[in-house]
Amino acid sequence: MWRMSHAVMVLVVVQGMLWPGPAVGSLIIPATLAELADEARAIVHGRVTAVRPQWTAGRRGIESLVTVAASGYLKGNLGPTVTVRTPGGTLGAYRTVVVGAPVFREGDEVVLFLATHGPSIPFILGLGQGAYRVVRQPGTGRRVVKPALFDATAAAQRLVRGDPGRGSVPLQEFSDRLRQVVADLPSGGRQP
């Protein structure tokens, strides 16, 4: 038994050393609300009306086009409906999963921090960091935003599992706080 597991371990180490490509990993550094708001071309509050998966260029993966009917904008304006490109999705028997990317369903109420590069379809800043869900609070039925916002004044914050400060925030409080953050931006909230 020892010899077999030792041989397997040596084989794995040798194979790892001979692998023809670089080791790849991801690191996501949390953005503050002020950073997201500053980078965003638009911040839309609305409801998802369609999610349409499609192949990426060269059929190397699947992305989804998410259409949102805008209830309003907290920064900028991209029109009454906006379509956003998100990585990941399912087409038939094929599925692409991107860690950190939000997954949407028709009917979801959301607040999205959107950016664009040239005349392209907008995308969500920071993958899931720029996507907030609005849900009904059990018991009260009150609309709240999940997850709670990072402190807009903090440069960086340590995330602590179970921290009560990371709970739901009432939608009105979220919107008021976000409007203040946008107003306090050096650009005065004008689009970049």
Coordinates of N, CA and C in Angstrom, one line a residue, residues 1-191:
M1 N 0.8 -1.2 0.0 CA 0.0 0.0 0.0 C 0.9 1.2 0.0
W2 N 1.9 1.3 0.8 CA 2.8 2.5 0.9 C 3.5 2.7 -0.4
R3 N 3.9 1.6 -1.0 CA 4.7 1.7 -2.3 C 3.8 2.3 -3.4
M4 N 2.5 1.8 -3.4 CA 1.6 2.2 -4.5 C 1.3 3.7 -4.3
S5 N 1.0 4.2 -3.1 CA 0.6 5.6 -3.0 C 1.8 6.5 -3.2
H6 N 3.0 6.0 -2.8 CA 4.3 6.7 -3.0 C 4.5 6.9 -4.5
A7 N 4.3 5.8 -5.2 CA 4.5 5.8 -6.7 C 3.6 6.8 -7.3
V8 N 2.3 6.8 -6.9 CA 1.3 7.7 -7.4 C 1.7 9.1 -7.2
M9 N 2.2 9.4 -5.9 CA 2.6 10.7 -5.6 C 3.7 11.2 -6.5
V10 N 4.7 10.4 -6.7 CA 5.8 10.7 -7.5 C 5.4 11.0 -8.9
L11 N 4.4 10.2 -9.4 CA 3.9 10.4 -10.8 C 3.2 11.7 -10.9
V12 N 2.4 12.1 -9.9 CA 1.7 13.3 -9.9 C 2.7 14.5 -9.9
V13 N 3.7 14.4 -9.0 CA 4.7 15.5 -9.0 C 5.4 15.6 -10.3
V14 N 5.9 14.5 -10.9 CA 6.6 14.6 -12.1 C 5.7 15.1 -13.2
Q15 N 4.4 14.7 -13.3 CA 3.5 15.1 -14.3 C 3.3 16.7 -14.1
G16 N 3.2 17.1 -12.9 CA 3.0 18.6 -12.7 C 4.2 19.4 -13.1
M17 N 5.4 18.8 -12.9 CA 6.6 19.5 -13.4 C 6.7 19.6 -14.9
L18 N 6.2 18.6 -15.6 CA 6.3 18.5 -17.0 C 5.1 19.1 -17.7
W19 N 4.1 19.5 -17.0 CA 2.9 20.1 -17.7 C 3.3 21.2 -18.6
P20 N 2.8 21.3 -19.8 CA 3.3 22.2 -20.8 C 2.8 23.7 -20.6
G21 N 2.0 24.0 -19.6 CA 1.5 25.3 -19.5 C 1.7 25.9 -18.1
P22 N 1.5 27.2 -18.0 CA 1.7 27.8 -16.7 C 0.5 27.4 -15.7
A23 N 0.8 27.5 -14.5 CA -0.3 27.3 -13.5 C -1.1 28.6 -13.5
V24 N -2.4 28.4 -13.5 CA -3.3 29.5 -13.6 C -4.2 29.6 -12.4
G25 N -4.5 30.7 -11.9 CA -5.4 30.9 -10.8 C -6.1 32.2 -10.8
S26 N -7.0 32.5 -9.9 CA -7.7 33.7 -9.9 C -7.7 34.3 -8.5
L27 N -7.6 35.6 -8.5 CA -7.7 36.3 -7.2 C -8.6 37.5 -7.4
I28 N -9.6 37.6 -6.6 CA -10.6 38.7 -6.7 C -10.4 39.5 -5.5
I29 N -10.0 40.8 -5.7 CA -9.8 41.7 -4.6 C -11.2 42.5 -4.4
P30 N -11.8 42.4 -3.3 CA -13.1 43.1 -3.1 C -13.0 44.6 -3.4
A31 N -13.9 45.2 -4.1 CA -14.0 46.6 -4.4 C -14.9 47.2 -3.4
T32 N -14.6 48.5 -3.1 CA -15.5 49.2 -2.2 C -16.7 49.7 -3.1
L33 N -17.7 50.1 -2.5 CA -18.9 50.7 -3.2 C -18.5 51.9 -4.0
A34 N -17.6 52.8 -3.4 CA -17.2 54.0 -4.1 C -16.4 53.6 -5.3
E35 N -15.5 52.6 -5.3 CA -14.8 52.1 -6.4 C -15.7 51.6 -7.5
L36 N -16.7 50.8 -7.1 CA -17.6 50.3 -8.1 C -18.4 51.4 -8.8
A37 N -18.9 52.3 -8.0 CA -19.7 53.5 -8.5 C -18.8 54.4 -9.4
D38 N -17.6 54.6 -9.0 CA -16.7 55.4 -9.8 C -16.4 54.8 -11.2
E39 N -16.2 53.5 -11.2 CA -15.9 52.8 -12.5 C -17.1 52.6 -13.4
A40 N -18.3 52.6 -12.8 CA -19.5 52.2 -13.5 C -19.8 53.3 -14.5
R41 N -20.2 52.9 -15.7 CA -20.8 53.9 -16.7 C -22.2 54.1 -16.3
A42 N -22.9 53.1 -15.8 CA -24.3 53.2 -15.4 C -24.5 52.2 -14.2
I43 N -25.5 52.6 -13.4 CA -25.9 51.7 -12.3 C -27.4 51.6 -12.5
V44 N -27.9 50.4 -12.8 CA -29.3 50.2 -13.1 C -30.0 49.4 -12.1
H45 N -31.2 49.8 -11.7 CA -32.1 49.0 -10.9 C -33.2 48.5 -11.8
G46 N -33.5 47.2 -11.8 CA -34.5 46.7 -12.7 C -34.8 45.2 -12.5
R47 N -35.6 44.7 -13.4 CA -36.0 43.3 -13.4 C -35.5 42.6 -14.6
V48 N -34.9 41.4 -14.4 CA -34.5 40.5 -15.5 C -35.7 40.0 -16.3
T49 N -35.7 40.3 -17.6 CA -36.8 39.9 -18.4 C -36.4 38.7 -19.3
A50 N -35.1 38.5 -19.6 CA -34.7 37.4 -20.4 C -33.3 37.1 -20.1
V51 N -33.0 35.8 -20.2 CA -31.6 35.3 -20.1 C -31.4 34.4 -21.3
R52 N -30.4 34.8 -22.2 CA -30.2 34.0 -23.4 C -28.8 33.5 -23.5
P53 N -28.5 32.2 -23.3 CA -27.2 31.8 -23.4 C -26.7 31.7 -24.9
Q54 N -25.5 31.8 -25.2 CA -24.9 31.7 -26.5 C -23.5 31.3 -26.4
W55 N -23.0 30.7 -27.5 CA -21.6 30.3 -27.6 C -20.7 31.6 -27.7
T56 N -19.5 31.5 -27.1 CA -18.6 32.6 -27.2 C -17.9 32.4 -28.6
A57 N -17.1 33.4 -29.0 CA -16.3 33.3 -30.2 C -15.5 32.0 -30.2
G58 N -15.5 31.3 -31.3 CA -14.8 30.1 -31.4 C -15.4 28.9 -30.7
R59 N -16.5 29.1 -30.1 CA -17.2 28.0 -29.4 C -16.4 27.5 -28.2
R60 N -15.6 28.3 -27.6 CA -14.8 27.9 -26.5 C -15.5 27.9 -25.1
G61 N -16.7 28.5 -25.1 CA -17.4 28.5 -23.8 C -18.8 29.1 -24.1
I62 N -19.5 29.3 -23.0 CA -20.9 29.8 -23.1 C -20.9 31.1 -22.3
E63 N -21.6 32.1 -22.8 CA -21.9 33.3 -22.1 C -23.4 33.5 -22.2
S64 N -23.9 34.4 -21.3 CA -25.3 34.7 -21.3 C -25.6 36.2 -21.5
L65 N -26.6 36.5 -22.3 CA -27.0 37.8 -22.5 C -28.3 38.0 -21.7
V66 N -28.2 38.9 -20.7 CA -29.2 39.1 -19.7 C -29.9 40.5 -20.0
T67 N -31.2 40.5 -20.2 CA -31.9 41.7 -20.5 C -32.6 42.1 -19.3
V68 N -32.4 43.4 -18.9 CA -33.0 44.0 -17.7 C -33.9 45.2 -18.1
A69 N -35.2 45.2 -17.6 CA -36.1 46.3 -17.8 C -35.8 47.2 -16.7
A70 N -35.3 48.4 -17.0 CA -34.9 49.4 -16.0 C -36.0 50.0 -15.3
S71 N -36.0 50.0 -13.9 CA -37.0 50.7 -13.1 C -36.4 52.1 -12.9
G72 N -35.1 52.2 -13.0 CA -34.4 53.5 -12.8 C -32.9 53.3 -12.8
Y73 N -32.3 54.5 -12.9 CA -30.8 54.5 -12.9 C -30.3 55.3 -11.7
L74 N -29.3 54.8 -11.0 CA -28.7 55.5 -9.9 C -27.4 56.3 -10.4
K75 N -27.0 56.0 -11.6 CA -25.9 56.7 -12.3 C -26.1 56.4 -13.8
G76 N -25.9 57.4 -14.7 CA -26.0 57.2 -16.1 C -27.4 56.8 -16.5
N77 N -27.5 56.4 -17.8 CA -28.8 56.0 -18.4 C -28.5 55.2 -19.7
L78 N -28.8 54.0 -19.7 CA -28.6 53.2 -21.0 C -29.9 52.8 -21.6
G79 N -31.0 53.5 -21.2 CA -32.3 53.3 -21.9 C -33.3 52.5 -21.0
P80 N -34.5 52.3 -21.5 CA -35.5 51.6 -20.8 C -35.2 50.1 -20.6
T81 N -34.5 49.5 -21.5 CA -34.0 48.1 -21.3 C -32.5 48.1 -21.6
V82 N -31.8 47.2 -20.9 CA -30.3 47.1 -21.2 C -30.0 45.6 -21.2
T83 N -29.2 45.2 -22.2 CA -28.7 43.9 -22.3 C -27.3 43.8 -21.8
V84 N -27.0 42.9 -20.9 CA -25.7 42.7 -20.3 C -25.1 41.4 -20.6
R85 N -23.8 41.3 -20.9 CA -23.1 40.1 -21.2 C -22.5 39.6 -19.9
T86 N -22.8 38.3 -19.5 CA -22.2 37.7 -18.3 C -21.5 36.3 -18.8
P87 N -20.4 36.0 -18.2 CA -19.8 34.7 -18.5 C -20.6 33.5 -17.9
G88 N -20.6 32.4 -18.6 CA -21.3 31.2 -18.1 C -22.7 31.1 -18.7
G89 N -23.2 29.8 -18.6 CA -24.5 29.5 -19.0 C -24.6 28.1 -19.5
T90 N -25.8 27.7 -19.9 CA -26.1 26.3 -20.3 C -26.7 26.3 -21.7
L91 N -26.2 25.5 -22.6 CA -26.8 25.3 -23.9 C -26.9 23.8 -24.1
G92 N -28.1 23.3 -24.1 CA -28.3 21.9 -24.3 C -27.5 21.1 -23.2
A93 N -26.6 20.2 -23.6 CA -25.9 19.4 -22.6 C -24.6 20.1 -22.2
Y94 N -24.3 21.3 -22.7 CA -23.1 22.0 -22.4 C -23.3 23.1 -21.4
R95 N -22.4 23.2 -20.4 CA -22.5 24.2 -19.4 C -21.1 24.8 -19.1
T96 N -21.1 26.1 -19.0 CA -19.9 26.8 -18.6 C -20.1 27.5 -17.3
V97 N -19.3 27.2 -16.3 CA -19.4 27.9 -15.0 C -18.1 28.7 -14.8
V98 N -18.4 30.0 -14.4 CA -17.3 30.9 -14.1 C -17.4 31.3 -12.6
V99 N -16.4 30.9 -11.8 CA -16.5 31.2 -10.4 C -16.5 32.7 -10.2
G100 N -17.4 33.1 -9.4 CA -17.6 34.6 -9.1 C -18.5 35.3 -10.0
A101 N -18.9 34.7 -11.1 CA -19.9 35.3 -12.0 C -21.3 35.1 -11.5
P102 N -22.1 36.1 -11.6 CA -23.5 35.9 -11.1 C -24.3 35.1 -12.1
V103 N -25.3 34.4 -11.6 CA -26.3 33.7 -12.5 C -27.6 34.3 -12.3
F104 N -28.3 34.6 -13.4 CA -29.6 35.3 -13.3 C -30.7 34.4 -13.8
R105 N -31.9 34.6 -13.3 CA -33.2 34.0 -13.8 C -34.2 35.1 -14.2
E106 N -35.0 34.8 -15.1 CA -36.1 35.7 -15.5 C -36.9 36.0 -14.2
G107 N -37.2 37.3 -14.0 CA -38.0 37.7 -12.8 C -37.1 38.3 -11.7
D108 N -35.8 38.0 -11.7 CA -34.9 38.5 -10.7 C -34.9 40.0 -10.7
E109 N -35.0 40.6 -9.5 CA -34.9 42.1 -9.3 C -33.4 42.4 -8.9
V110 N -32.8 43.3 -9.6 CA -31.3 43.5 -9.4 C -30.9 44.9 -9.4
V111 N -29.8 45.2 -8.9 CA -29.1 46.5 -9.1 C -27.7 46.1 -9.6
L112 N -27.4 46.6 -10.8 CA -26.1 46.2 -11.5 C -25.3 47.4 -11.8
F113 N -24.0 47.3 -11.5 CA -23.0 48.3 -11.8 C -22.4 47.9 -13.1
L114 N -22.6 48.7 -14.2 CA -22.2 48.3 -15.5 C -21.1 49.2 -16.1
A115 N -20.3 48.5 -16.9 CA -19.2 49.2 -17.6 C -19.2 48.7 -19.1
T116 N -18.6 49.5 -19.9 CA -18.5 49.1 -21.3 C -17.1 49.4 -21.8
H117 N -16.7 48.7 -22.9 CA -15.4 49.0 -23.6 C -15.8 49.4 -25.0
G118 N -15.8 50.6 -25.4 CA -16.2 51.0 -26.7 C -17.7 50.7 -26.9
P119 N -18.1 50.5 -28.2 CA -19.5 50.3 -28.5 C -19.9 48.8 -28.3
S120 N -19.5 48.2 -27.2 CA -19.8 46.8 -27.0 C -21.0 46.7 -26.0
I121 N -21.5 45.4 -25.8 CA -22.5 45.2 -24.9 C -22.0 45.4 -23.5
P122 N -22.7 46.1 -22.6 CA -22.2 46.3 -21.2 C -21.9 45.0 -20.5
F123 N -21.1 45.1 -19.5 CA -20.8 44.0 -18.6 C -20.8 44.4 -17.1
I124 N -20.9 43.5 -16.2 CA -21.0 43.8 -14.8 C -19.6 43.9 -14.2
L125 N -19.4 45.0 -13.5 CA -18.1 45.3 -12.9 C -17.8 44.2 -11.8
G126 N -16.5 43.7 -11.8 CA -16.1 42.8 -10.8 C -16.9 41.5 -10.7
L127 N -17.4 41.0 -11.8 CA -18.2 39.8 -11.9 C -19.3 40.0 -10.9
G128 N -19.4 39.2 -9.8 CA -20.5 39.2 -8.9 C -20.5 40.4 -7.9
Q129 N -19.3 41.1 -7.9 CA -19.2 42.3 -7.0 C -20.1 43.4 -7.4
G130 N -20.4 43.5 -8.7 CA -21.2 44.6 -9.2 C -22.7 44.2 -9.4
A131 N -23.1 43.1 -8.8 CA -24.5 42.6 -9.0 C -25.1 42.4 -7.6
Y132 N -26.2 43.1 -7.4 CA -26.9 43.0 -6.1 C -28.3 42.5 -6.4
R133 N -28.8 41.6 -5.6 CA -30.1 41.1 -5.7 C -31.1 41.8 -4.8
V134 N -32.3 42.1 -5.2 CA -33.3 42.6 -4.4 C -34.3 41.5 -4.2
V135 N -34.6 41.2 -2.9 CA -35.4 40.1 -2.5 C -36.5 40.6 -1.5
R136 N -37.5 39.8 -1.3 CA -38.5 40.1 -0.3 C -38.0 39.5 1.0
Q137 N -38.0 40.2 2.1 CA -37.5 39.7 3.4 C -38.6 38.8 4.0
P138 N -38.2 37.6 4.4 CA -39.2 36.7 5.0 C -39.9 37.4 6.2
G139 N -41.2 37.2 6.4 CA -41.9 37.7 7.5 C -42.4 39.1 7.3
T140 N -41.6 40.0 6.8 CA -42.1 41.4 6.6 C -42.5 41.7 5.2
G141 N -41.9 41.0 4.2 CA -42.2 41.2 2.8 C -41.5 42.5 2.3
R142 N -40.7 43.1 3.2 CA -40.0 44.3 2.8 C -38.9 44.0 1.7
R143 N -38.7 44.8 0.7 CA -37.7 44.6 -0.3 C -36.3 45.0 0.3
V144 N -35.4 44.1 0.2 CA -34.0 44.3 0.8 C -33.0 43.9 -0.3
V145 N -31.8 44.5 -0.2 CA -30.7 44.2 -1.1 C -29.8 43.2 -0.4
K146 N -29.3 42.2 -1.1 CA -28.4 41.2 -0.7 C -27.2 41.2 -1.6
P147 N -26.0 41.1 -1.3 CA -25.5 41.2 0.0 C -25.5 42.7 0.4
A148 N -25.2 42.9 1.7 CA -25.1 44.3 2.2 C -23.8 44.9 1.5
L149 N -23.8 46.2 1.5 CA -22.7 46.9 0.8 C -21.5 46.9 1.7
F150 N -20.4 47.0 1.0 CA -19.1 47.3 1.7 C -19.2 48.8 2.1
D151 N -18.5 49.1 3.2 CA -18.5 50.5 3.6 C -17.8 51.3 2.5
A152 N -18.5 52.4 2.1 CA -17.9 53.2 1.0 C -16.7 54.0 1.3
T153 N -16.5 54.2 2.6 CA -15.3 55.0 3.1 C -14.1 54.1 3.3
A154 N -14.3 52.8 3.4 CA -13.2 52.0 3.7 C -12.4 51.6 2.5
A155 N -11.1 51.7 2.6 CA -10.2 51.3 1.5 C -10.3 49.8 1.2
A156 N -10.3 49.0 2.3 CA -10.4 47.6 2.2 C -11.0 47.0 3.5
Q157 N -11.8 46.0 3.4 CA -12.4 45.4 4.5 C -12.1 43.9 4.5
R158 N -12.0 43.4 5.7 CA -11.8 41.9 5.9 C -13.2 41.4 6.0
L159 N -13.5 40.3 5.2 CA -14.8 39.7 5.3 C -14.8 38.6 6.4
V160 N -15.8 38.7 7.2 CA -16.0 37.8 8.3 C -17.3 37.0 8.2
R161 N -17.2 35.7 8.1 CA -18.3 34.8 8.0 C -19.3 35.0 9.2
G162 N -20.5 35.2 8.9 CA -21.5 35.4 10.0 C -21.6 36.8 10.5
D163 N -20.8 37.8 10.0 CA -20.9 39.1 10.4 C -22.2 39.7 10.2
P164 N -22.9 40.2 11.3 CA -24.3 40.7 11.1 C -24.3 42.0 10.3
G165 N -23.2 42.7 10.1 CA -23.2 43.8 9.3 C -23.2 43.5 7.8
R166 N -23.1 42.3 7.4 CA -23.2 41.9 6.0 C -24.6 41.3 5.7
G167 N -25.6 41.6 6.5 CA -26.9 41.1 6.2 C -27.6 42.0 5.1
S168 N -28.9 41.8 5.1 CA -29.7 42.6 4.1 C -29.8 44.0 4.5
V169 N -29.9 44.9 3.4 CA -30.1 46.3 3.6 C -31.4 46.7 2.9
P170 N -32.3 47.4 3.6 CA -33.5 47.8 2.9 C -33.2 48.6 1.6
L171 N -34.0 48.3 0.6 CA -33.8 48.9 -0.8 C -33.7 50.4 -0.7
Q172 N -34.5 51.0 0.0 CA -34.5 52.5 0.0 C -33.2 53.0 0.7
E173 N -32.7 52.4 1.7 CA -31.5 52.7 2.4 C -30.3 52.5 1.4
F174 N -30.3 51.4 0.7 CA -29.3 51.1 -0.3 C -29.3 52.1 -1.3
S175 N -30.4 52.5 -1.9 CA -30.5 53.5 -3.0 C -30.0 54.9 -2.5
D176 N -30.4 55.3 -1.3 CA -30.0 56.6 -0.7 C -28.5 56.6 -0.5
R177 N -28.0 55.5 0.1 CA -26.5 55.4 0.3 C -25.8 55.5 -1.0
L178 N -26.2 54.8 -2.0 CA -25.6 54.7 -3.3 C -25.7 56.1 -4.0
R179 N -26.8 56.8 -3.9 CA -26.9 58.1 -4.5 C -25.9 59.1 -3.9
Q180 N -25.7 59.0 -2.5 CA -24.8 59.8 -1.8 C -23.3 59.5 -2.3
V181 N -23.0 58.2 -2.4 CA -21.7 57.8 -2.9 C -21.4 58.4 -4.3
V182 N -22.4 58.3 -5.2 CA -22.3 58.8 -6.5 C -22.1 60.3 -6.5
A183 N -22.9 61.0 -5.7 CA -22.8 62.5 -5.6 C -21.4 62.9 -5.1
D184 N -20.8 62.1 -4.2 CA -19.5 62.4 -3.6 C -18.3 62.1 -4.5
L185 N -18.6 61.4 -5.6 CA -17.4 61.1 -6.5 C -16.8 62.3 -7.1
P186 N -15.5 62.3 -7.3 CA -14.8 63.5 -7.8 C -15.4 63.9 -9.2
S187 N -16.0 63.0 -9.9 CA -16.6 63.4 -11.2 C -18.0 63.9 -11.0
G188 N -18.5 63.8 -9.8 CA -19.9 64.2 -9.5 C -20.9 63.2 -10.1
G189 N -20.4 62.0 -10.3 CA -21.3 61.0 -10.8 C -21.5 61.0 -12.4
R190 N -20.8 61.9 -13.0 CA -20.8 61.9 -14.5 C -20.2 60.6 -15.0
Q191 N -20.7 60.2 -16.2 CA -20.2 58.9 -16.7 C -18.7 59.1 -17.1

